[in-house]
Coordinates of C-alpha atoms in Angstrom, one line a residue:
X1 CA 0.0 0.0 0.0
X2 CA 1.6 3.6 -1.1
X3 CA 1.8 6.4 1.7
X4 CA -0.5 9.0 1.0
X5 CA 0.0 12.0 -1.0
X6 CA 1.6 14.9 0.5
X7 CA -0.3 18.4 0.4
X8 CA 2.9 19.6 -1.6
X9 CA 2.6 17.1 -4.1
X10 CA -0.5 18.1 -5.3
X11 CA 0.0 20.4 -8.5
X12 CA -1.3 20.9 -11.9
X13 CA -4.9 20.1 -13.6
X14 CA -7.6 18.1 -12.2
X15 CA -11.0 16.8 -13.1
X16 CA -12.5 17.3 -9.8
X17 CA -11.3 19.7 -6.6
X18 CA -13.0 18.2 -3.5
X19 CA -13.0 20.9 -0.4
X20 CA -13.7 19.3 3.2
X21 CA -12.3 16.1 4.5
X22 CA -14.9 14.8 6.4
X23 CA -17.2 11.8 5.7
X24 CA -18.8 13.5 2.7
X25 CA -15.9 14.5 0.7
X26 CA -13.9 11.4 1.5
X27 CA -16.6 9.2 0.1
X28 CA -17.3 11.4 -2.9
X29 CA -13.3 11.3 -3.5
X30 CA -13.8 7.6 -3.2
X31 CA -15.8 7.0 -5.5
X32 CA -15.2 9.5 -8.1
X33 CA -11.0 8.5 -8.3
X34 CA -12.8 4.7 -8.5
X35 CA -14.6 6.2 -11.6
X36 CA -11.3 7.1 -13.9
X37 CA -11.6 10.7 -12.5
X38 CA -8.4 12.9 -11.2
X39 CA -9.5 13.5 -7.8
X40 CA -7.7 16.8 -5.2
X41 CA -9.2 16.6 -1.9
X42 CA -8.2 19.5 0.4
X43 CA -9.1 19.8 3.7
X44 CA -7.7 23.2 6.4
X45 CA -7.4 20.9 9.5
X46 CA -7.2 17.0 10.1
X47 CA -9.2 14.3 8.1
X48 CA -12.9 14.3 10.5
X49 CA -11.5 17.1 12.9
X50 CA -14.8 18.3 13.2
X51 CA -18.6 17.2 12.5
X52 CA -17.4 13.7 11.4
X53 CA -15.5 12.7 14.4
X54 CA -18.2 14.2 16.8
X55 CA -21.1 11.9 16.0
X56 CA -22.9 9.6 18.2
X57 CA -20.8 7.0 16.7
X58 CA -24.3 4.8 14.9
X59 CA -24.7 3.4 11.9
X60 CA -28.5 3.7 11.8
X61 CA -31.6 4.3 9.9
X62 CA -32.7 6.6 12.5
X63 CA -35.9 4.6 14.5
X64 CA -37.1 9.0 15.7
X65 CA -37.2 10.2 12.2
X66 CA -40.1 8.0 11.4
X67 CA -42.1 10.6 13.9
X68 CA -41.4 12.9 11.3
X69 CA -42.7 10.7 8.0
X70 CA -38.7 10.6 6.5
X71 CA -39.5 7.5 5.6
X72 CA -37.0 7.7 2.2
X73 CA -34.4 8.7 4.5
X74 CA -35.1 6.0 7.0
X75 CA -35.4 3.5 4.1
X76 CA -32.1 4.5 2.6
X77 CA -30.4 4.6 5.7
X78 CA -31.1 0.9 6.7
X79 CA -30.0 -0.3 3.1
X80 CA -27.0 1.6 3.5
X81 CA -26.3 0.2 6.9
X82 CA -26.7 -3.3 5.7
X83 CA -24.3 -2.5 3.0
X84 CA -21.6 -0.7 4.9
X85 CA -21.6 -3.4 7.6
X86 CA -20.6 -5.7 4.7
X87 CA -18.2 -3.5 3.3
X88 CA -16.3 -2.3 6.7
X89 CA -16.8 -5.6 9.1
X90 CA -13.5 -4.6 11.2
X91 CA -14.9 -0.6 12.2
X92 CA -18.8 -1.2 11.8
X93 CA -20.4 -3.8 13.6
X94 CA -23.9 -5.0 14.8
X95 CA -25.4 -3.7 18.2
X96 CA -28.7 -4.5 20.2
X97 CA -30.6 -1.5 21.9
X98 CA -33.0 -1.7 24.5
X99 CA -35.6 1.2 24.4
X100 CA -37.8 1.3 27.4
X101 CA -41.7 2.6 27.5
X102 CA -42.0 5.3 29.5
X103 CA -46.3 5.2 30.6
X104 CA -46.0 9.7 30.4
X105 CA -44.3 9.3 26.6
X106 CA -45.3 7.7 23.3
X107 CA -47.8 4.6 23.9
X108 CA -45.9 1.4 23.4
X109 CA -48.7 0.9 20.3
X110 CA -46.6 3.9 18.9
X111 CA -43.3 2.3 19.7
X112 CA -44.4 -0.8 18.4
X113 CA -45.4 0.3 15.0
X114 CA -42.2 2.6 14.6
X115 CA -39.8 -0.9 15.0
X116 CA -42.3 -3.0 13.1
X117 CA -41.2 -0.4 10.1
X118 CA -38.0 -0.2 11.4
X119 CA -37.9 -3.8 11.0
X120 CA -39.1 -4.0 7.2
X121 CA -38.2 -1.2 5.5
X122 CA -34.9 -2.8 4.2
X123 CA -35.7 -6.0 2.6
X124 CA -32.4 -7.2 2.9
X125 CA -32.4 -6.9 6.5
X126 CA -29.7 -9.3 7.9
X127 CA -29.7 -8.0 11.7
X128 CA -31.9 -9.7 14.3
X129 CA -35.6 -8.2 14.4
X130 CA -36.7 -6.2 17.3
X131 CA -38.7 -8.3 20.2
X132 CA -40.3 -7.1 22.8
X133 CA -39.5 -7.5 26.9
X134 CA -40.2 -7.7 29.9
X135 CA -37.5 -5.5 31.4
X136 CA -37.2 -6.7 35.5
X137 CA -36.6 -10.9 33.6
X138 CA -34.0 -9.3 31.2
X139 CA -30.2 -8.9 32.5
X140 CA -30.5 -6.0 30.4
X141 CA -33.3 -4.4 32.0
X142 CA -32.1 -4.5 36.1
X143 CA -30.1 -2.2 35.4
X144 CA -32.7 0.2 34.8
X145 CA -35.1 1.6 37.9
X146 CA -38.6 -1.2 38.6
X147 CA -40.3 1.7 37.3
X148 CA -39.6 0.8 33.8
X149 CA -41.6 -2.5 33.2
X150 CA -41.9 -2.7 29.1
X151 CA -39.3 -2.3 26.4
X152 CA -38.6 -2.9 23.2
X153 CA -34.8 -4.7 22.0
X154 CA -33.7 -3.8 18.4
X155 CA -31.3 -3.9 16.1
X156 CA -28.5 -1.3 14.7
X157 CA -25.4 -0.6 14.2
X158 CA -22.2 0.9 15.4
X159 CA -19.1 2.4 13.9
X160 CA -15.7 4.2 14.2
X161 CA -16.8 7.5 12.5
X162 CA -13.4 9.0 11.8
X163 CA -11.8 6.0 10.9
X164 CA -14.8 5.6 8.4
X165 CA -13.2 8.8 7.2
X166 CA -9.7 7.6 6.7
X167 CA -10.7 4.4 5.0
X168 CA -12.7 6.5 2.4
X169 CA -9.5 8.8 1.8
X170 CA -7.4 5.6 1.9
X171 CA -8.9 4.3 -1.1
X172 CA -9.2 7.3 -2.7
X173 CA -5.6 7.9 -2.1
X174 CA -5.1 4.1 -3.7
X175 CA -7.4 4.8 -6.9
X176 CA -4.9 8.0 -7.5
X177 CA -6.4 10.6 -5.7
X178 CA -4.2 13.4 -3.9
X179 CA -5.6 14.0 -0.2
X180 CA -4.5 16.8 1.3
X181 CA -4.7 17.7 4.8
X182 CA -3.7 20.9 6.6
X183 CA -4.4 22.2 3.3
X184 CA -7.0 25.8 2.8
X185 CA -8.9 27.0 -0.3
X186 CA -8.4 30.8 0.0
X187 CA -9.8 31.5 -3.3
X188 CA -11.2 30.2 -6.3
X189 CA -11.5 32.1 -9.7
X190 CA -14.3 30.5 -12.2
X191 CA -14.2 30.1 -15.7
X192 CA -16.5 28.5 -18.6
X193 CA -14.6 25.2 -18.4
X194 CA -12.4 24.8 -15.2
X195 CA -11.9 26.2 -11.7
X196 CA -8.2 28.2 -11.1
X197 CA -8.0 27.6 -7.5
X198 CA -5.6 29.6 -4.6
X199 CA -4.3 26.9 -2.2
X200 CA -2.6 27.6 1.4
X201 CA -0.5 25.3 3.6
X202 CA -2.1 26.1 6.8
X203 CA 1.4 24.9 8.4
X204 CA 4.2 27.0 6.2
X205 CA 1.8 29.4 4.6
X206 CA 3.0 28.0 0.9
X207 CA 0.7 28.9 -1.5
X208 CA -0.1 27.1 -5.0
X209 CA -2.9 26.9 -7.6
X210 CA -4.6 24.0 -9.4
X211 CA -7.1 23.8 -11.7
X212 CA -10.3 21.8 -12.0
X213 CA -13.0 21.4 -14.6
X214 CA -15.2 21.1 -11.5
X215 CA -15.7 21.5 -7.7
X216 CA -17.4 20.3 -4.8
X217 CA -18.4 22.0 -2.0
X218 CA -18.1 19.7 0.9
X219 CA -17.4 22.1 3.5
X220 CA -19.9 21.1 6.3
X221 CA -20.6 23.9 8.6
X222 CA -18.9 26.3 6.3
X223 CA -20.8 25.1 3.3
X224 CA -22.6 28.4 3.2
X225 CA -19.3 30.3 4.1
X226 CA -17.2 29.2 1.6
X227 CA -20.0 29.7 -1.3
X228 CA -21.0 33.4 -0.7
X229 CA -17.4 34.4 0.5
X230 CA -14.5 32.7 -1.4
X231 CA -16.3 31.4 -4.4
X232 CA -18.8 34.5 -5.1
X233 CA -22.2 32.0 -5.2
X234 CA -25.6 33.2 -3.8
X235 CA -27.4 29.8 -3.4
X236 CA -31.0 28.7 -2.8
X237 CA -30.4 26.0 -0.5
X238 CA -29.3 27.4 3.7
X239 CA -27.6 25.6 6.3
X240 CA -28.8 25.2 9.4
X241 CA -25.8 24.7 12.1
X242 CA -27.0 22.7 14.5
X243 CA -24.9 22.0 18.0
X244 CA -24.5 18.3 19.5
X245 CA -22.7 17.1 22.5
X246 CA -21.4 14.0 24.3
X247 CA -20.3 12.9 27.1
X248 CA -18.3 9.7 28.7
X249 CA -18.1 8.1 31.9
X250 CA -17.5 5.6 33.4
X251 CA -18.9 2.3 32.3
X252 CA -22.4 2.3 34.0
X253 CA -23.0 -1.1 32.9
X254 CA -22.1 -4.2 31.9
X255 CA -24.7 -5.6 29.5
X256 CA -23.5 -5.3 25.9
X257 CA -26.2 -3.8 24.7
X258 CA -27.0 0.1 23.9
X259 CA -30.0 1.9 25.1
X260 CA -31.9 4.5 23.5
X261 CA -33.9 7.0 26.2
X262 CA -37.0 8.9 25.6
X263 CA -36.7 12.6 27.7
X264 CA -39.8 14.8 28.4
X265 CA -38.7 17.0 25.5
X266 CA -39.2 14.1 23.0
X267 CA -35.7 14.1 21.9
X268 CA -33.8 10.7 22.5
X269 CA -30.5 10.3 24.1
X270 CA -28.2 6.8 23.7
X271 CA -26.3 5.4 25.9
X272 CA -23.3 3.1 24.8
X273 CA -21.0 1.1 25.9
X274 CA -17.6 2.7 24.9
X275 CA -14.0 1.6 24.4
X276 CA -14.9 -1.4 27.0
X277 CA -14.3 1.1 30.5
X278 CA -16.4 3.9 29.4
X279 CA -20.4 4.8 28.6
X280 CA -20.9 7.1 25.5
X281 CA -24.2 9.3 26.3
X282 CA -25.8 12.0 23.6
X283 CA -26.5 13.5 22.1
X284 CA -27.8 17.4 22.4
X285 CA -29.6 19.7 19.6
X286 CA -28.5 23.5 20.4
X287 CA -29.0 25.8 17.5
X288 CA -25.5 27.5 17.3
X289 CA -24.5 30.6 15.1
X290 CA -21.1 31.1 16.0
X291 CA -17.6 29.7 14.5
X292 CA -18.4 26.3 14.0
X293 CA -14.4 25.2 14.8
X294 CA -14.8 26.6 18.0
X295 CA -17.1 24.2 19.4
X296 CA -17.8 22.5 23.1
X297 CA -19.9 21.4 25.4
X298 CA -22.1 23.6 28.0
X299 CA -22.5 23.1 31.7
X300 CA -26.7 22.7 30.6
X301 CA -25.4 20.4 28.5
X302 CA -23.5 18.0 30.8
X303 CA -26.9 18.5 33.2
X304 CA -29.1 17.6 30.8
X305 CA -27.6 14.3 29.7
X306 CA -26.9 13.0 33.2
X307 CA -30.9 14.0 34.3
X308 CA -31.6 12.1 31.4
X309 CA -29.1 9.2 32.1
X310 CA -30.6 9.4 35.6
X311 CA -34.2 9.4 34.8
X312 CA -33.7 5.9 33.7
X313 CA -30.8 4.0 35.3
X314 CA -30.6 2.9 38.9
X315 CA -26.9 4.0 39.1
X316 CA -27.2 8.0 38.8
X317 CA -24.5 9.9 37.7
X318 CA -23.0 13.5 37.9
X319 CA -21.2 16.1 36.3
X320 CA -18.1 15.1 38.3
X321 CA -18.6 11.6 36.7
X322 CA -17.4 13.3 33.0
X323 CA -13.9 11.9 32.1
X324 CA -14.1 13.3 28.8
X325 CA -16.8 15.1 26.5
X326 CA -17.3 16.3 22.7
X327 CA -18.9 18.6 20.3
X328 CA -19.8 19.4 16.9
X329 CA -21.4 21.2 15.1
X330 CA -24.1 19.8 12.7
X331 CA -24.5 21.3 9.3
X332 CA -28.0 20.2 8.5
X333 CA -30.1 20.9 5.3
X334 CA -32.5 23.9 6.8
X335 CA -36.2 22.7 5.6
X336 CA -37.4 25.6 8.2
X337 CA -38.5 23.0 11.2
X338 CA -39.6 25.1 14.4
X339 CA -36.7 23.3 16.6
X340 CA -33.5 21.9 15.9
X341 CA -34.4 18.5 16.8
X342 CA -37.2 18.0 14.2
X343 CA -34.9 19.4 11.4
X344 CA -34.4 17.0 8.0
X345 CA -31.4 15.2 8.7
X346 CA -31.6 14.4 4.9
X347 CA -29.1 15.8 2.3
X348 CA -29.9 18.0 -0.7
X349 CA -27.7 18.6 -3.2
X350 CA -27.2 21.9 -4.9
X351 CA -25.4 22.2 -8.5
X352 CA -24.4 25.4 -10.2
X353 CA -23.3 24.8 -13.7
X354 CA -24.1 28.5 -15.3
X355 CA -19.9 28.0 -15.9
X356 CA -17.2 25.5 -14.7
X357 CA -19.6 23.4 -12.3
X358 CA -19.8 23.3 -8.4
X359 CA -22.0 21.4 -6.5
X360 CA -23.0 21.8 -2.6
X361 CA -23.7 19.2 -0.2
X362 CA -26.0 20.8 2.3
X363 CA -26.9 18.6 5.5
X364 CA -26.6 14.7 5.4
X365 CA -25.5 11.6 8.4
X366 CA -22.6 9.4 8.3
X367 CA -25.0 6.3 7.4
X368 CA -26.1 7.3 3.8
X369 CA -22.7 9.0 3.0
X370 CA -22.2 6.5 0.3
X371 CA -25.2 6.7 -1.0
X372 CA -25.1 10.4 -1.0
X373 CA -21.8 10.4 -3.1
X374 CA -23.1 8.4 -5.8
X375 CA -26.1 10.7 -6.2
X376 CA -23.4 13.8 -6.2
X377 CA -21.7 12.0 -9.4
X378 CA -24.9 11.8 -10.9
X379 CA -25.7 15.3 -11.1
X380 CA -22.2 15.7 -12.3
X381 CA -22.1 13.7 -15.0
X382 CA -23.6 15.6 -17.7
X383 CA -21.7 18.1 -16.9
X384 CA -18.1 16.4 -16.9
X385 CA -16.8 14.3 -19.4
X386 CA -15.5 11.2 -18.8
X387 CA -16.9 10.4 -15.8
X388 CA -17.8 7.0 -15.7
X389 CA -21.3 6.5 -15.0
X390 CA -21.4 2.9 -13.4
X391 CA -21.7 2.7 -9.9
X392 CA -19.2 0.8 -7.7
X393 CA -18.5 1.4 -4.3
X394 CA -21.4 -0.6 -3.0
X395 CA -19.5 -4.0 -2.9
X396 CA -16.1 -2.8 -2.7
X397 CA -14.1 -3.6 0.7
X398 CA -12.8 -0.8 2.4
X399 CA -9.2 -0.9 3.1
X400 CA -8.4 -3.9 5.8
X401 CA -12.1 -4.3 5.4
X402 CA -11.6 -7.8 2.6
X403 CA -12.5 -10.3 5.3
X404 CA -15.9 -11.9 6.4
X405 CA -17.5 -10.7 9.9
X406 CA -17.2 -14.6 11.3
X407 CA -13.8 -14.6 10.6
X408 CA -12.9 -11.8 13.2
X409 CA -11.9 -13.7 16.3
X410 CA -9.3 -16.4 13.8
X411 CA -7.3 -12.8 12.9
X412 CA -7.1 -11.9 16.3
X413 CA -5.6 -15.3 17.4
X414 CA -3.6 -15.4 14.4
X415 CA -2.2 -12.1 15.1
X416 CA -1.5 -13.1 19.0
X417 CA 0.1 -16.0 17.7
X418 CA 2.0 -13.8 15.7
X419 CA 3.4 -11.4 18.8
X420 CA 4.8 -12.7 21.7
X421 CA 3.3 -11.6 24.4
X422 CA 0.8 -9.4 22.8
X423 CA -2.8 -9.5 25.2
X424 CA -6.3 -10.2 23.1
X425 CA -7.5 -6.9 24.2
X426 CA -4.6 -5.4 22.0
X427 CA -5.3 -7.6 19.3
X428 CA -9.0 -7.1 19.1
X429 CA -7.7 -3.3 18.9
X430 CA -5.7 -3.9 16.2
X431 CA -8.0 -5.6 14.3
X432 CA -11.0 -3.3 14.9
X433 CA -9.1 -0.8 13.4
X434 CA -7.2 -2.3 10.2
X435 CA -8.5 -5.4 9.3
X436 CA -6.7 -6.9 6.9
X437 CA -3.8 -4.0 7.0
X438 CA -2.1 -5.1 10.7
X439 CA 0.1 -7.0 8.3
X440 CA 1.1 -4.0 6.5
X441 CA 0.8 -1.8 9.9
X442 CA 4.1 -4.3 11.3
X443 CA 6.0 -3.6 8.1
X444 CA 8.0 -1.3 9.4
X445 CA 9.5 -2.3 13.0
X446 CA 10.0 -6.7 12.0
X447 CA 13.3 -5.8 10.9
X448 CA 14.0 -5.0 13.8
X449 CA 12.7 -8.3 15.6
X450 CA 9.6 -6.4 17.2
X451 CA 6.9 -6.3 15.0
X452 CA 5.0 -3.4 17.0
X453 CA 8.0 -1.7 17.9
X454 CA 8.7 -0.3 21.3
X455 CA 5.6 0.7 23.5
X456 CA 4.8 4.3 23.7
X457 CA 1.8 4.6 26.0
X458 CA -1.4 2.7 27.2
X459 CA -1.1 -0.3 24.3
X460 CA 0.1 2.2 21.6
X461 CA 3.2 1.1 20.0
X462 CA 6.2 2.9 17.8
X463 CA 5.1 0.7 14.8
X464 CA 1.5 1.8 15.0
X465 CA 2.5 5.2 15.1
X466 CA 4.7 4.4 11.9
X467 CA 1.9 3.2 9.8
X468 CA -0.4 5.9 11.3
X469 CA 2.2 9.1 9.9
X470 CA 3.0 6.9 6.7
X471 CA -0.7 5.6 5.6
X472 CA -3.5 7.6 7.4
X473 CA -2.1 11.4 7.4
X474 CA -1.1 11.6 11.2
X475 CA 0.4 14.6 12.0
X476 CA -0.4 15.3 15.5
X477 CA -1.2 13.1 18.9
X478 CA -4.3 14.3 18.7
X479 CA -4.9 13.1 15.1
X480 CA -3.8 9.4 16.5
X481 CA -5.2 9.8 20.2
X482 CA -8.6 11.1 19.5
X483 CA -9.5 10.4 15.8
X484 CA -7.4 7.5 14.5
X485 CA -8.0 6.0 17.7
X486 CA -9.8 6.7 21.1
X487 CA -6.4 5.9 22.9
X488 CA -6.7 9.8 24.7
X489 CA -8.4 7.9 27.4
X490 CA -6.2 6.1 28.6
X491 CA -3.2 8.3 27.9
X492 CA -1.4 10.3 30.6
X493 CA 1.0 13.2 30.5
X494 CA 3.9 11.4 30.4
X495 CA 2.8 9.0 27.9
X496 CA 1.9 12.0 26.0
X497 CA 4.9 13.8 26.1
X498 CA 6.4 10.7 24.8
X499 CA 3.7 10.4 22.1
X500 CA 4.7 14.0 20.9
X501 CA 8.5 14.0 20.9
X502 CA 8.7 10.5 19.0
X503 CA 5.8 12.1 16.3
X504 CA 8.5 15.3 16.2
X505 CA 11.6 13.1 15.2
X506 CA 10.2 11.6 12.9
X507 CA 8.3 14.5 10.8
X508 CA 12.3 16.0 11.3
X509 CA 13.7 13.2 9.8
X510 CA 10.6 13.1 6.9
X511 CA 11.5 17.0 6.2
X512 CA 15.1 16.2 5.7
X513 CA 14.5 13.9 3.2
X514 CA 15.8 11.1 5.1
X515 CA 13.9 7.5 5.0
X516 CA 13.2 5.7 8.2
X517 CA 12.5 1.8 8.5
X518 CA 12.6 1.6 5.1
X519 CA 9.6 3.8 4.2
X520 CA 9.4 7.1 3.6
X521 CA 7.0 9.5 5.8
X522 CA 4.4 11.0 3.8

């Protein structure tokens, strides 16, 4: 597998100029460099720094939006889950969730008929079908207060988000697309046929242009931002930003199963098990009109998940409880909803073409990102030559994802078998996150007799950190800590320190041209 293409080895003419690295634009890059097209992907921070890598972590049709009648969305979601489940078996993987009937909510006839849809919308549905419980004869119920008598157990899914990201860029970067991180679009001058566009390094302040014959507006929050102010494009479609928060604690309980709460508001919060020590709860909906990279969570916030965490579980929570917490910003399609939690989470797709063509994403979830790229192609492709037409990226692995499902637990004895002295939960790890690319991952350190190299911090090794700069566009510890990985909890200082001087030496040695275990830093 090639290391990824530098920012400063992007130059020169391109079909298609991608801005915005998160799931949308990775997936569109993915499919349109799988297409025969010559892809740039440019994104100002990290791959997922932002909305991507602050979702509630699901691959879902989304059981609440059937209150509101999306029932296109809902059905596309669910095929898309099935597929993506197939396609990504080591970062997206089946989980059960118990939602239980609250008497002063919805009526469980309400409930009831929302997973009997849920249930057969997709015809292809491979997941167990929801059943209903008893909750005080369920291990997964005592946990909850007597109160709660009736639930409901489904089915859905569950996924690394910002890995989901990488993989997408990985194969882009594979099929001959340049991905380029740390990487701004200052300005962009249009023409009849092509796009001359003004590129910054965010890190030197080198600037370059490229052409395009067309671009893609995949921006997120600053979808609207970048159209009115840097490409000069009033557009009929709005944004509507959209706050959402998390928090994690620790692990409340020990049932492997999620659970999905009904609060007084009628919003719904999940709570998930997390990283094995930890509980995932969220998520909020806070309208937000301020810089959407400056982002976090509230004090109401933090309230408002434990009361609703509380409400529920016999084991009660606080503030004090919060070991970590996250927040994004949502950029969703604005169809003019009343409150922020009834808003479309559906996409719509905006396409100028009056010269050189740009199309906007406006709103969409991590779930139909696939599906949403091949409908972006679509409306491009009378309007760019050569695009091939035939869609592909529905049965195509992504990378370290060429494995089947039942297969899991042989890699991760295979590859404990393969390290002395490396423990299963390190293995399971490994393999959640690469698949089929561990081999690759221990390239770079067996010459030396340690395959993983030497440890750096909780069960992060020097080799890891290798393939992470080389393959996946690390350039920070948080890019590896909090996005590559979710490692930052169970990193301390010193570990840290460690993390950042060995990341520093080797970006030193990468600038200086020199090669390092045989591969060259990208």
């Amino acid at each position: 597998m090639t290391a990824p293409a530098d920012s400063n080895q992007a130059e020169g003419a391109y079909d298609l100029l991608i801005v915005g690295g998160g799931i949308n634009g990775a997936g569109i890059a993915r499919d349109a460099s799988g297409r025969g097209l010559k892809v740039l992907l440019v994104e100002k921070d990290d791959l997922a720094s932002h909305t991507s890598s602050a979702s509630t972590k699901l691959i879902h049709g989304g059981l609440r939006y059937l209150e509101y009648y999306e029932f296109r969305l809902v059905r596309e979601a669910l095929n898309e889950r099935e597929r993506l489940m197939k396609i990504a078996p080591h970062i997206i993987w089946p989980m059960r969730f118990i939602l239980p009937h609250s008497a002063i909510l919805r009526p469980a006839w309400l409930l009831r008929t929302g997973l009997f849809l849920y249930d057969n919308l997709c015809r292809t549905m491979t997941l167990p079908k929801t059943r209903s419980l008893r909750l005080q004869n369920e291990a997964a119920g005592r946990v909850l207060r007597p109160d709660y008598v009736r639930g409901f157990e489904y089915s859905d899914g569950w996924v690394q988000d910002s890995r989901l990201v990488v993989l997408n860029a990985q194969d882009a970067a594979r099929r001959g697309a340049a991905i380029c991180t740390r990487t701004r679009l200052t300005s962009a001058e249009r023409h009849p046929d092509h796009w001359v566009a003004t590129l910054e390094d965010t890190q030197t302040g080198e600037a370059r242009q490229v052409t395009a014959r067309a671009l893609i507006n995949a921006a997120g929050p600053w979808v609207a931002e970048l159209l009115k102010d840097r490409l000069s494009i009033d557009s009929r479609n709005h944004v509507r930003l959209v706050k959402g928060s998390h928090i994690v604690v620790p692990r409340q309980f020990d049932t492997e199963q999620a659970y999905i709460l009904q609060n007084p508001d009628r919003r719904i919060v999940f709570a998930i098990p997390y990283e094995k020590e930890f509980t995932l709860i969220g998520t909020t909906d806070i309208p937000w009109d301020q810089d959407p990279g400056s982002v976090s969570i509230s004090p109401d916030e933090i309230t408002y998940l434990c009361e609703s965490v509380n409400r529920y579980f016999k084991r009660s929570i606080t503030p004090e409880d919060v070991v970590w917490s996250y927040a994004g910003v949502r950029p969703l399609y604005d169809d003019h909803s009343g409150s922020a939690s009834a808003v479309t989470r559906d996409y719509r797709l905006d396409i100028d073409h009056s010269a050189a063509p740009v199309l906007s994403v406006f709103g969409g979830k991590i779930t139909t990102y696939r599906k949403l790229a091949e409908h972006a192609l679509e409306k491009l492709a009378p309007h760019l030559k050569g695009l091939k037409t035939t869609s592909w990226t529905a049965e195509a692995p992504l990378p370290g994802g060429d494995f089947k499902r039942s297969d899991f637990d042989k890699r991760v004895g295979a590859l404990q078998r393969r390290v002395a002295g490396l423990s299963q939960q390190t293995a399971t790890r490994l393999v959640r996150n690469y698949g089929t690319l561990v081999e690759t991952l221990m390239l770079s350190k067996e010459s030396e007799g340690a395959p993983l190299g030497a440890l750096i911090g909780a069960d992060l090794h020097e080799g890891e950190v290798d393939y992470l700069m080389a393959h996946e566009w690390a350039r920070s510890a948080d890019d590896i800590l909090w996005r590559r990985s979710k490692l930052g909890l169970r990193f301390g200082p010193e570990a840290l320190a460690k993390l950042q001087d060995y990341m520093a030496r080797r970006l030193q040695k990468n600038a200086s041209g020199q090669k390092t275990d045989d591969k060259e830093v990208a």
